[in-house]
Coordinates of C-alpha atoms in Angstrom, one line a residue:
X20 CA 0.0 0.0 0.0
X21 CA 1.4 3.4 -1.0
X22 CA 0.5 7.0 -0.4
X23 CA -0.2 9.2 2.5
X24 CA -3.1 10.4 4.7
X25 CA -3.9 13.8 6.1
X26 CA -4.3 14.3 9.8
X27 CA -6.1 17.4 11.0
X28 CA -4.8 19.1 14.1
X29 CA -8.3 18.8 15.6
X30 CA -7.3 15.2 16.3
X31 CA -5.3 16.5 19.2
X32 CA -8.6 17.5 20.9
X33 CA -10.4 14.2 20.4
X34 CA -10.5 12.7 23.9
X35 CA -11.2 9.2 22.7
X36 CA -8.3 9.0 20.3
X37 CA -5.9 10.9 22.6
X38 CA -6.6 8.9 25.7
X39 CA -3.2 7.3 25.5
X40 CA -0.5 6.4 23.0
X41 CA -2.1 3.0 22.3
X42 CA -5.4 4.6 21.4
X43 CA -3.6 7.0 19.0
X44 CA -1.6 4.2 17.5
X45 CA -4.7 2.1 16.8
X46 CA -6.6 5.0 15.4
X47 CA -3.7 5.9 13.1
X48 CA -3.3 2.3 12.1
X49 CA -7.1 2.2 11.2
X50 CA -6.7 5.3 9.1
X51 CA -3.7 4.0 7.3
X52 CA -5.2 0.6 6.5
X53 CA -8.6 1.9 5.3
X54 CA -9.4 1.7 1.5
X55 CA -9.2 5.1 -0.1
X56 CA -11.2 4.4 -3.2
X57 CA -13.9 2.0 -4.4
X58 CA -13.0 -1.3 -6.0
X59 CA -11.0 -3.4 -3.5
X60 CA -12.8 -6.7 -3.3
X61 CA -12.5 -9.1 -0.3
X62 CA -14.3 -12.2 1.0
X63 CA -16.2 -11.5 4.2
X64 CA -18.8 -13.8 5.7
X65 CA -18.4 -16.2 2.8
X66 CA -19.4 -13.6 0.3
X67 CA -17.5 -11.3 -2.0
X68 CA -17.7 -7.7 -0.8
X69 CA -16.5 -4.5 -2.5
X70 CA -14.9 -2.2 0.1
X71 CA -16.0 1.4 0.2
X72 CA -13.6 4.2 1.1
X73 CA -12.9 4.0 4.8
X74 CA -13.3 0.2 5.1
X75 CA -11.0 -2.7 5.5
X76 CA -10.8 -6.2 6.9
X77 CA -8.4 -7.2 9.7
X78 CA -8.4 -8.9 13.0
X79 CA -7.4 -7.9 16.5
X80 CA -4.5 -10.4 16.5
X81 CA -3.1 -8.8 13.4
X82 CA -3.4 -5.3 14.9
X83 CA -1.9 -6.4 18.2
X84 CA 1.0 -8.1 16.5
X85 CA 1.8 -5.1 14.2
X86 CA 1.5 -2.5 16.9
X87 CA 2.9 -4.6 19.8
X88 CA -0.2 -4.0 21.9
X89 CA -2.0 -6.8 23.8
X90 CA -5.0 -8.4 22.0
X91 CA -7.3 -7.5 24.9
X92 CA -6.3 -3.9 24.8
X93 CA -6.8 -3.7 21.0
X94 CA -10.3 -5.3 21.6
X95 CA -11.1 -2.7 24.3
X96 CA -9.9 0.2 22.1
X97 CA -12.0 -1.0 19.1
X98 CA -15.1 -1.4 21.3
X99 CA -14.5 2.2 22.7
X100 CA -14.2 3.6 19.1
X101 CA -17.4 1.8 18.2
X102 CA -19.3 3.0 21.2
X103 CA -18.1 6.6 20.5
X104 CA -19.3 6.2 16.9
X105 CA -15.8 6.6 15.5
X106 CA -16.0 3.2 13.7
X107 CA -18.5 0.5 12.9
X108 CA -17.4 -3.1 12.9
X109 CA -18.8 -6.4 11.8
X110 CA -17.2 -9.7 12.6
X111 CA -17.2 -13.2 11.1
X112 CA -15.3 -16.3 12.2
X113 CA -12.1 -15.2 10.4
X114 CA -11.9 -11.5 10.5
X115 CA -13.7 -8.2 11.1
X116 CA -14.8 -5.5 8.7
X117 CA -14.1 -2.1 10.1
X118 CA -15.7 1.1 8.7
X119 CA -14.3 4.4 9.7
X120 CA -17.3 6.7 10.4
X121 CA -15.7 9.7 11.9
X122 CA -12.2 10.8 11.2

């Protein structure tokens, strides 16, 4: 994956994302992994799905391994982001589909 993303300075005033360095790391990871255009196709829930901008598939184990954060903390952070309506997520047996709602 190539390219860059823009981060607005208002991110500094988001208490959910700025709670601690792990929250910021997970949020930045989500932004960097999300599709930026239509057309990427994945298998999710046994069906082919075209990702929309702001969506991607992953798992908490992968996020934890790549960021060196415990799986349980990644799970808690994702649940917090979901409850604060920053993301939406759907899971199946193999992975989860994350949609960024509010950046």
